[in-house]
PDB file of C-alpha atoms in Angstrom:
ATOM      1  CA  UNK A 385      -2.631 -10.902 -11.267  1.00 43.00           C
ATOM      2  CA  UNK A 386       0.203 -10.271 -13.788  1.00 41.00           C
ATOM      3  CA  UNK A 387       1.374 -13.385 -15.305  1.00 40.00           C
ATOM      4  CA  UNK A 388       4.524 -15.299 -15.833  1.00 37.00           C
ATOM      5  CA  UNK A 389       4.691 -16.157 -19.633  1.00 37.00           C
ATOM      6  CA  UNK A 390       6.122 -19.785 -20.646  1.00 37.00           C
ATOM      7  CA  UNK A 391       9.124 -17.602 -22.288  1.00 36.00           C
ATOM      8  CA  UNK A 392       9.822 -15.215 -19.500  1.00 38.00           C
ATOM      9  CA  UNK A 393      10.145 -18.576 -16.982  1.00 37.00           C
ATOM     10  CA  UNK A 394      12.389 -20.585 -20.104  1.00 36.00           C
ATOM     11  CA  UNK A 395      14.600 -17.114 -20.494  1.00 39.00           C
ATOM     12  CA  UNK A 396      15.092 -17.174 -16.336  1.00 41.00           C
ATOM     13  CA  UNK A 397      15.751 -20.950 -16.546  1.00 42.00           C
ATOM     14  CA  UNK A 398      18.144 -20.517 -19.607  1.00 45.00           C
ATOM     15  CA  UNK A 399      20.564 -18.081 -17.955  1.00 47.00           C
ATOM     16  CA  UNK A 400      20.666 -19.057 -14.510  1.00 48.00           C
ATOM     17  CA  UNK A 401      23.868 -20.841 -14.537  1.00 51.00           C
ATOM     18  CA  UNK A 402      25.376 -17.901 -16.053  1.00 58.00           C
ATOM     19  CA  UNK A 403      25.197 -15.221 -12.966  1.00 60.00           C
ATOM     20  CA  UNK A 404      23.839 -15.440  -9.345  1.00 66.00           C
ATOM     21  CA  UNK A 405      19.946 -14.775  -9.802  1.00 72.00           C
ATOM     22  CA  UNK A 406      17.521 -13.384  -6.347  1.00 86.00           C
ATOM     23  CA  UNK A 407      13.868 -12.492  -5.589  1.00 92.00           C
ATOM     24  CA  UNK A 408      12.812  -9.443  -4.075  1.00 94.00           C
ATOM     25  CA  UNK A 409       9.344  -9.426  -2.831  1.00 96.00           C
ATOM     26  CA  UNK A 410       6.957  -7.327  -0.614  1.00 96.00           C
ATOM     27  CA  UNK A 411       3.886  -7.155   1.479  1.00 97.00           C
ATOM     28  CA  UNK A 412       1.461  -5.612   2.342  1.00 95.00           C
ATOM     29  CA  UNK A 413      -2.190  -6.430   3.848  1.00 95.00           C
ATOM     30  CA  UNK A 414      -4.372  -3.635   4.744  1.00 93.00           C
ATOM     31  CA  UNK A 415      -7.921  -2.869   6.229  1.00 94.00           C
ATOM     32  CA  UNK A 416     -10.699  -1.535   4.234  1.00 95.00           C
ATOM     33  CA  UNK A 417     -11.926   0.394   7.164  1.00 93.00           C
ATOM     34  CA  UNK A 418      -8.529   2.222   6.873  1.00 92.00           C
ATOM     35  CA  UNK A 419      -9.788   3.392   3.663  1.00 94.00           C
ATOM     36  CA  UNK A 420     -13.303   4.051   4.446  1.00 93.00           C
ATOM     37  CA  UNK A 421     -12.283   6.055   6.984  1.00 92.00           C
ATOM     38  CA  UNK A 422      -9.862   8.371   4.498  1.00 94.00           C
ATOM     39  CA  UNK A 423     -12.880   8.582   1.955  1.00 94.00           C
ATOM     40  CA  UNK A 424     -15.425   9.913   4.827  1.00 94.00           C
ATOM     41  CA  UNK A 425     -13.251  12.393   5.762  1.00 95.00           C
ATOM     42  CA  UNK A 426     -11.276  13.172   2.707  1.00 95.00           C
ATOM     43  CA  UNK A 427     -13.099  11.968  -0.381  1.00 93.00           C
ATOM     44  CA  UNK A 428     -12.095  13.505  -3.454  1.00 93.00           C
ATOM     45  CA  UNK A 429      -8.821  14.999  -1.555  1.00 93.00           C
ATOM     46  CA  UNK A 430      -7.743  11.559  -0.644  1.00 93.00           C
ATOM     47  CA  UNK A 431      -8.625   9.823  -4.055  1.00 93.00           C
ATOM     48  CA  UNK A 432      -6.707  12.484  -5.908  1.00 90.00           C
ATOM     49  CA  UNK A 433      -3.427  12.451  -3.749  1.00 89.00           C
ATOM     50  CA  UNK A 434      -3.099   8.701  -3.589  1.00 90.00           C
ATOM     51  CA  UNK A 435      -4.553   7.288  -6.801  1.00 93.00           C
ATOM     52  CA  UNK A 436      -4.429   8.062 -10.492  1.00 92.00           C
ATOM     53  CA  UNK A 437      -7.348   8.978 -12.786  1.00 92.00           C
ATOM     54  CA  UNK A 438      -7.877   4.811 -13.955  1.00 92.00           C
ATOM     55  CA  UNK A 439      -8.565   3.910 -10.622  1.00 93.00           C
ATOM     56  CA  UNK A 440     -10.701   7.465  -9.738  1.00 94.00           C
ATOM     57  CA  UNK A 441     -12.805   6.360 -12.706  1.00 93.00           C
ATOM     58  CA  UNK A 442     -13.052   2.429 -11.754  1.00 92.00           C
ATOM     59  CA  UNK A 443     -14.732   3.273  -8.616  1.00 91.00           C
ATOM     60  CA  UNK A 444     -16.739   6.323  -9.780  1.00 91.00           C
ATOM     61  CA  UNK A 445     -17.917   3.393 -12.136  1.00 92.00           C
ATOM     62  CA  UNK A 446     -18.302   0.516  -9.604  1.00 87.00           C
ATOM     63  CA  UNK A 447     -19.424   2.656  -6.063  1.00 81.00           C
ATOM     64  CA  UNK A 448     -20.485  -0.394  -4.168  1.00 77.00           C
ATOM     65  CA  UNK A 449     -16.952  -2.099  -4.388  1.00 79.00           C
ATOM     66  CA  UNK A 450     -15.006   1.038  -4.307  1.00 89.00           C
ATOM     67  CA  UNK A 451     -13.231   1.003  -1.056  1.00 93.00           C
ATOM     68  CA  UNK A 452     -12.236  -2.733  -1.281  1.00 94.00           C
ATOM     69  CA  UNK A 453     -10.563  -2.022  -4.920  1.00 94.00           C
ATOM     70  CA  UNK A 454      -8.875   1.164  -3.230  1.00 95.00           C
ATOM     71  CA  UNK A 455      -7.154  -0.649  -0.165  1.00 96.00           C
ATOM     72  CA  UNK A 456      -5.909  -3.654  -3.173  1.00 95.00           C
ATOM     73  CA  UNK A 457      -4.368  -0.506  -5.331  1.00 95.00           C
ATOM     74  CA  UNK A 458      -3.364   0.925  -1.676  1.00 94.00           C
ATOM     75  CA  UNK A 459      -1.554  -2.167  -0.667  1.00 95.00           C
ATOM     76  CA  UNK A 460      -0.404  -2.781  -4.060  1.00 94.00           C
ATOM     77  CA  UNK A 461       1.672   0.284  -3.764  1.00 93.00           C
ATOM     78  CA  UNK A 462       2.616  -0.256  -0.369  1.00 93.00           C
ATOM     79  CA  UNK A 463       3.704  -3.781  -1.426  1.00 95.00           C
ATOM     80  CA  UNK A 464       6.156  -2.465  -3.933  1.00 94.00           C
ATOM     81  CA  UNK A 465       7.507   0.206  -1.823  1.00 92.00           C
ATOM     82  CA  UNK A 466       8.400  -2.203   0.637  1.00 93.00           C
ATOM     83  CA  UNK A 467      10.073  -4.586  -1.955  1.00 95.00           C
ATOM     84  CA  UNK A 468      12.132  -1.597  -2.966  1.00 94.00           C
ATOM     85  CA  UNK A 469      12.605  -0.170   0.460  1.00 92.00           C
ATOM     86  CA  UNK A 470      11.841   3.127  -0.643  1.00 89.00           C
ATOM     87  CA  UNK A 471      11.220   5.520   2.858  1.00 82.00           C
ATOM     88  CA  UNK A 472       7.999   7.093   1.486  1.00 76.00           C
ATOM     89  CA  UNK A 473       5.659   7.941   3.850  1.00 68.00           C
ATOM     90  CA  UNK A 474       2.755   7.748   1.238  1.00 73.00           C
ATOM     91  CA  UNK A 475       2.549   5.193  -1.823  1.00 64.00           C
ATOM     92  CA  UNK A 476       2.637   8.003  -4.639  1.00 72.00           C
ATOM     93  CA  UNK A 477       1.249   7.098  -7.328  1.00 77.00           C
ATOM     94  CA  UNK A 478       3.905   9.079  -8.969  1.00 76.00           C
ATOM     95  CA  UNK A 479       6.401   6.715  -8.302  1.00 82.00           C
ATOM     96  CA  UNK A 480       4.658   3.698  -8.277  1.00 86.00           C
ATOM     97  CA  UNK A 481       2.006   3.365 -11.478  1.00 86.00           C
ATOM     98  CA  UNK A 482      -0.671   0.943 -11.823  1.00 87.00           C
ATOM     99  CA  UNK A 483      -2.762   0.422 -14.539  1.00 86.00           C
ATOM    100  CA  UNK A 484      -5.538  -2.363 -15.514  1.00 84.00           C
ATOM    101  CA  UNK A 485      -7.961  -4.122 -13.320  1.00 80.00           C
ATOM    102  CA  UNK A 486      -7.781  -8.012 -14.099  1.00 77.00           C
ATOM    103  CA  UNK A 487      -4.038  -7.894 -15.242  1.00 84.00           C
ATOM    104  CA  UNK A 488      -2.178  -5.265 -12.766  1.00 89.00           C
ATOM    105  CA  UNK A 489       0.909  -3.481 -14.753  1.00 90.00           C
ATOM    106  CA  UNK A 490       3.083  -1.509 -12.498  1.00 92.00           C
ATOM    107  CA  UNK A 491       5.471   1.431 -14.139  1.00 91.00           C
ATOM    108  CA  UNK A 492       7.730   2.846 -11.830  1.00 92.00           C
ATOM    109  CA  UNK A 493       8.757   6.696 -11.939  1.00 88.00           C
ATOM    110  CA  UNK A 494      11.523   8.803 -10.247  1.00 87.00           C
ATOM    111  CA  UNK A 495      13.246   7.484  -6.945  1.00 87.00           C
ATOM    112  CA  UNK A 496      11.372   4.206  -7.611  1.00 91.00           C
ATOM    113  CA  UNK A 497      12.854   3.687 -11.233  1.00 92.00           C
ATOM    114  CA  UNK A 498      16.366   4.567  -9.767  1.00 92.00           C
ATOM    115  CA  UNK A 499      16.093   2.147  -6.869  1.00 92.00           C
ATOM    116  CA  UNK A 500      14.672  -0.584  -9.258  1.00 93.00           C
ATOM    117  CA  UNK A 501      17.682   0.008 -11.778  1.00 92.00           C
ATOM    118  CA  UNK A 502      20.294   0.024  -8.654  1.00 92.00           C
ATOM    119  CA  UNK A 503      18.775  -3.179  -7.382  1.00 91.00           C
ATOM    120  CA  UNK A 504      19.033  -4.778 -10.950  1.00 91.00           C
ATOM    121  CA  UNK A 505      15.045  -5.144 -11.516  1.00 92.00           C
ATOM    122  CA  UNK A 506      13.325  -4.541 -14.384  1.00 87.00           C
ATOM    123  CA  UNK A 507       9.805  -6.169 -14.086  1.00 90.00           C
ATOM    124  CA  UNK A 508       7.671  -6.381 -11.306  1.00 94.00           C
ATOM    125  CA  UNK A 509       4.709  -8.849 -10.876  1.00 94.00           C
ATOM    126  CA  UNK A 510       1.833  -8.051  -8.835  1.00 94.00           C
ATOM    127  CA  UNK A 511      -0.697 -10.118  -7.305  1.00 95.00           C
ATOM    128  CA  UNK A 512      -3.775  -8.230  -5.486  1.00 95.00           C
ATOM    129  CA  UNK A 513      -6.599 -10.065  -3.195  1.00 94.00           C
ATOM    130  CA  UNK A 514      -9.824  -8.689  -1.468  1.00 90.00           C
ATOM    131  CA  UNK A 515     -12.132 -10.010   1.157  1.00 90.00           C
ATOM    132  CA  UNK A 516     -14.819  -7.807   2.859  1.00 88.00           C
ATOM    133  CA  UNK A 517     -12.229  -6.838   5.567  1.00 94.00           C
ATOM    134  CA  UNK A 518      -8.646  -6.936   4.088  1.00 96.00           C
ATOM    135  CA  UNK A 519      -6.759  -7.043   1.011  1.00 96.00           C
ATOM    136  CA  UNK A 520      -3.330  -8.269   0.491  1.00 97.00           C
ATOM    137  CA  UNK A 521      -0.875  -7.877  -2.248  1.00 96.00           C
ATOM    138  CA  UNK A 522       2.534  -9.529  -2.987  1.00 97.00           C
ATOM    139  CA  UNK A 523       4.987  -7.695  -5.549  1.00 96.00           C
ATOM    140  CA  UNK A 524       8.184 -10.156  -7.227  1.00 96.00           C
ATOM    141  CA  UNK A 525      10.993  -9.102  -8.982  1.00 95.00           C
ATOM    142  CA  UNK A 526      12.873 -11.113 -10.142  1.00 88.00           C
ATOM    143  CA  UNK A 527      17.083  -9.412  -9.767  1.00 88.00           C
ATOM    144  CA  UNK A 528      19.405  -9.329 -12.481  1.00 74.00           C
ATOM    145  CA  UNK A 529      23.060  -9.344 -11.078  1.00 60.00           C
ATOM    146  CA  UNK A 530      24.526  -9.061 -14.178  1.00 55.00           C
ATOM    147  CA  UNK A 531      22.312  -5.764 -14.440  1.00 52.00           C
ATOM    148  CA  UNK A 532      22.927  -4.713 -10.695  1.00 53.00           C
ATOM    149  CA  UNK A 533      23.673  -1.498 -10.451  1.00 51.00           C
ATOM    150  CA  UNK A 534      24.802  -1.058  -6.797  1.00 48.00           C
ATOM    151  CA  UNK A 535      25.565  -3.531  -3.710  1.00 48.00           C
ATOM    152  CA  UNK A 536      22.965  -6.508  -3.291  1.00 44.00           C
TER     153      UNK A 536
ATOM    154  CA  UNK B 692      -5.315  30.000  22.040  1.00 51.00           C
ATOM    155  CA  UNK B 693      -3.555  26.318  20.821  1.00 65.00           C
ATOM    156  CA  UNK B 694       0.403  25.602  19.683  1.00 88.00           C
ATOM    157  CA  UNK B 695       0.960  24.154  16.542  1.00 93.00           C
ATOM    158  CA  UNK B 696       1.656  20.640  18.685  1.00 94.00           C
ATOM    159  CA  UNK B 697      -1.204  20.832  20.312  1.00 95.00           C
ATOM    160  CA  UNK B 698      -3.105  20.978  16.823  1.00 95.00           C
ATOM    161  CA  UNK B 699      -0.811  17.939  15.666  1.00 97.00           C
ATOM    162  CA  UNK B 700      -1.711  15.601  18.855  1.00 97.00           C
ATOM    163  CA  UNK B 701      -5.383  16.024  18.292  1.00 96.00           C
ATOM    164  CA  UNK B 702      -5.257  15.177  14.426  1.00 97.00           C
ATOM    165  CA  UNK B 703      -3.253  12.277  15.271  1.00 97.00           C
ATOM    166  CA  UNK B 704      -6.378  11.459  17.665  1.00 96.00           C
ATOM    167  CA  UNK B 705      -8.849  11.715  15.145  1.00 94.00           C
ATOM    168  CA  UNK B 706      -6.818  10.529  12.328  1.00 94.00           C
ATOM    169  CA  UNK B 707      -3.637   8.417  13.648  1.00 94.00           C
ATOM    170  CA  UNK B 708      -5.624   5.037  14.502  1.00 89.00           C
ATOM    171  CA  UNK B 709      -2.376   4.396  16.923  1.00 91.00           C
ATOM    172  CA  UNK B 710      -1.845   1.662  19.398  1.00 88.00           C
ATOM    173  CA  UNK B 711      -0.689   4.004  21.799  1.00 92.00           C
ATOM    174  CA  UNK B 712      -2.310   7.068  22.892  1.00 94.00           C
ATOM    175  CA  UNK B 713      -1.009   9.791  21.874  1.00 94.00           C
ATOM    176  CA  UNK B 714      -0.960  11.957  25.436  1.00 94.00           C
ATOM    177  CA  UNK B 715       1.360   9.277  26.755  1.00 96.00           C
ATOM    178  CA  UNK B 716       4.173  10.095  24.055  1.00 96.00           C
ATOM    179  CA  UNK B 717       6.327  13.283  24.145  1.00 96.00           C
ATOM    180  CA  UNK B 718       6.882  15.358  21.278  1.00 97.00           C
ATOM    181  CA  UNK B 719      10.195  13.173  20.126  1.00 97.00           C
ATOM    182  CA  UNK B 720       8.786   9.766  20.798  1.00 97.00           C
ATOM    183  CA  UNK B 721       8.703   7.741  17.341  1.00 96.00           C
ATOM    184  CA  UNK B 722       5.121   7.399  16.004  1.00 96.00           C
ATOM    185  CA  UNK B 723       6.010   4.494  13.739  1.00 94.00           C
ATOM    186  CA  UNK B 724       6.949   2.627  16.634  1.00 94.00           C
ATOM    187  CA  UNK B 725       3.341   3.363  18.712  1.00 95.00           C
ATOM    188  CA  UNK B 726       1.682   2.020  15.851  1.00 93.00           C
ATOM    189  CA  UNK B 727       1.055   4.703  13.102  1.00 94.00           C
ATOM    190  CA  UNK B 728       0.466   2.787   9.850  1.00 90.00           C
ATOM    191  CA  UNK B 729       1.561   4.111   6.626  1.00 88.00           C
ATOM    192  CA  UNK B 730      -2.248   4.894   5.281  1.00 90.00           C
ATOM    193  CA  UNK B 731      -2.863   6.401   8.636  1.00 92.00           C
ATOM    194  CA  UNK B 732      -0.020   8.719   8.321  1.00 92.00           C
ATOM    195  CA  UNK B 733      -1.902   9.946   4.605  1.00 93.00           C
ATOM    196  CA  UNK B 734      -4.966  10.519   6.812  1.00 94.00           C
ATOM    197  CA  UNK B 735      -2.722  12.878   9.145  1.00 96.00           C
ATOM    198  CA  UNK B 736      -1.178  14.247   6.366  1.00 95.00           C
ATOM    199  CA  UNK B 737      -4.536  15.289   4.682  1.00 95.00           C
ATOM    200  CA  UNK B 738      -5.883  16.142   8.239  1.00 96.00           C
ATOM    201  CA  UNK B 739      -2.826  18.538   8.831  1.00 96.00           C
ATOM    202  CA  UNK B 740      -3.090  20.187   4.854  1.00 95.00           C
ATOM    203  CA  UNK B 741      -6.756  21.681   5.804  1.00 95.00           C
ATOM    204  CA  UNK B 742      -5.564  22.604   9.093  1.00 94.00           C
ATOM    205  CA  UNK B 743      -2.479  24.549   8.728  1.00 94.00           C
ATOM    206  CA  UNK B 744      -3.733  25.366   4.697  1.00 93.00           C
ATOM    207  CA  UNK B 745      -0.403  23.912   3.497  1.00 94.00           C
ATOM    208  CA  UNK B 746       0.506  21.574   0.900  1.00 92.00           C
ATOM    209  CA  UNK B 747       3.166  18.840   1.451  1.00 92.00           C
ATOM    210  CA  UNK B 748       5.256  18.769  -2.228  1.00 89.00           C
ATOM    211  CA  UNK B 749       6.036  14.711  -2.506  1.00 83.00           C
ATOM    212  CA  UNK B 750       9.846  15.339  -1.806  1.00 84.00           C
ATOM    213  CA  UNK B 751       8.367  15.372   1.809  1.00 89.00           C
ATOM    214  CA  UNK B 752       6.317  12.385   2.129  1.00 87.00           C
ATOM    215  CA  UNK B 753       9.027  10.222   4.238  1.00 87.00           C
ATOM    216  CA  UNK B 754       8.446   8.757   6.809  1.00 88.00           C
ATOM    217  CA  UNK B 755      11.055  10.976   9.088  1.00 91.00           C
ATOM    218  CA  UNK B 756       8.620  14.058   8.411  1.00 94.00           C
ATOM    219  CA  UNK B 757       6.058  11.717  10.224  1.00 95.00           C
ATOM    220  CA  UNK B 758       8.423  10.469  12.425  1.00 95.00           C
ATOM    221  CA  UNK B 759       7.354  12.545  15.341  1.00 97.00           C
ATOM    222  CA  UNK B 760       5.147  15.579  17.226  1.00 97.00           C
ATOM    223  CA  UNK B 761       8.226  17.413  16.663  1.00 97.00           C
ATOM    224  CA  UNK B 762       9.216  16.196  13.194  1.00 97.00           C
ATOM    225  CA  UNK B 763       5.569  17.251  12.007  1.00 97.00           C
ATOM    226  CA  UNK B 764       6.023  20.775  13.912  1.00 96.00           C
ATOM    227  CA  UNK B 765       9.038  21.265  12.019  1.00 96.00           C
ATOM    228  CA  UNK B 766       8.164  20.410   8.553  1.00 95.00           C
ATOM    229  CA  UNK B 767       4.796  22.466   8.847  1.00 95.00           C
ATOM    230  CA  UNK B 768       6.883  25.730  10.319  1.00 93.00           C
ATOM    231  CA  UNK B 769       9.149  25.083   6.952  1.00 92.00           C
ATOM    232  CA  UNK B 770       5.799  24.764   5.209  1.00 91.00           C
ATOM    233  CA  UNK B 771       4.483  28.126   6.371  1.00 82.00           C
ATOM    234  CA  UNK B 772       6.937  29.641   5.832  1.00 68.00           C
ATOM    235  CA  UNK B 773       7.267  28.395   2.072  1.00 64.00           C
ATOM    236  CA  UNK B 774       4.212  29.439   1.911  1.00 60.00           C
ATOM    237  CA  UNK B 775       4.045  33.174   3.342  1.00 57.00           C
ATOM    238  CA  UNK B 776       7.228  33.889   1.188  1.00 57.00           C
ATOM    239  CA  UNK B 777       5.104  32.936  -2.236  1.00 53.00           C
TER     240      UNK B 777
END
């Protein structure tokens, strides 16, 4: 999970009273089967469309978990695509860019950057869960009206 | 010898996991709405790249060129045709 730093909450709490502040958030909860199921039939076709070459090499590295870490980076996509209601069919990873396992960063790219800036966002905080069956993942951002580029 | 829809309708058999099946709907009825999730509509769209030999470019990975039999049929005819002119 990304974290909050003491001086990013003490900056939020600072300014508040200057501008209107909102959250934006998304979720997403997915099967692993759903993911099996794409790697039986797809394998290396699937991996490379949907997921960048970290993530190819985590679970090249780690086989036996490799399905459950995909649907968390799957829904960790999907979870940010939702919170920035872009109308991608598909989570690409080349709009929406994670890197590192224990501490998710997300980098945005293309459409996703532009509907981030419009929105007035500028960091988004992930937090990805597993269990055998599902995994779930909740993206934040935290809106900057002064910042806002568009409409809320 | 089978249409292009007729290939569509039995990938999104094999590969749509949908909540409805898919010989109930006509070719305009809204997939998203009879239950075809967003990673089952990358299954499709990997299932219907091997079968038609095309590549979807990302500008077309919305969910209106899933949207439907027909929506599919028309992006793939655009497709092959992208493709027989290169």
């Amino acid at each position: 999970m990304t974290m909050v730093t003491p001086t990013a909450i003490s900056a939020s709490t600072r300014t508040s009273h200057r501008y209107s502040r909102r959250v934006e958030v998304g979720v997403d909860v997915h099967d692993v089967h759903d993911v099996v199921h794409a790697l039986c039939h797809f394998g290396d076709q699937y991996l490379t469309r949907v997921f960048n070459e970290e993530e190819i090499a985590h679970v090249r590295a780690h086989p036996l978990t490799d399905a459950v870490f995909l649907t968390g980076r799957y829904a960790a996509r999907e979870a940010v695509v939702k919170l920035l209601r872009l109308d991608n069919a598909v989570p690409l990873r080349a709009l929406v860019d994670l890197s590192g396992v224990a501490s998710v960063r997300v980098e945005l790219r293309g459409e996703a950057l532009d509907a981030a800036r419009h929105k007035g966002i500028t960091e988004i905080l992930l937090s990805i869960d597993h269990g055998r069956r599902f995994a779930t993942a909740i993206a934040v951002a935290d809106v900057d009206n002064l910042n806002q580029g568009g409409p809320p | 010898m089978s249409s292009i829809t007729d290939d569509i309708r039995e990938i999104l058999l094999s590969h749509g996991q949908m909540s409805v099946a898919i010989s109930t709907l006509d070719d305009d009825a809204d997939l998203y709405q009879n239950g075809l999730t967003s990673h089952a509509s990358v299954n499709v769209m990997l299932a219907l790249e091997n079968n038609f030999d095309i590549e979807f470019p990302d500008s077309m990975l919305r969910k209106s060129t899933f949207q439907s039999v027909a929506a599919i049929a028309e992006a793939i005819e655009i497709l092959g045709i992208e493709s027989a002119e290169h």
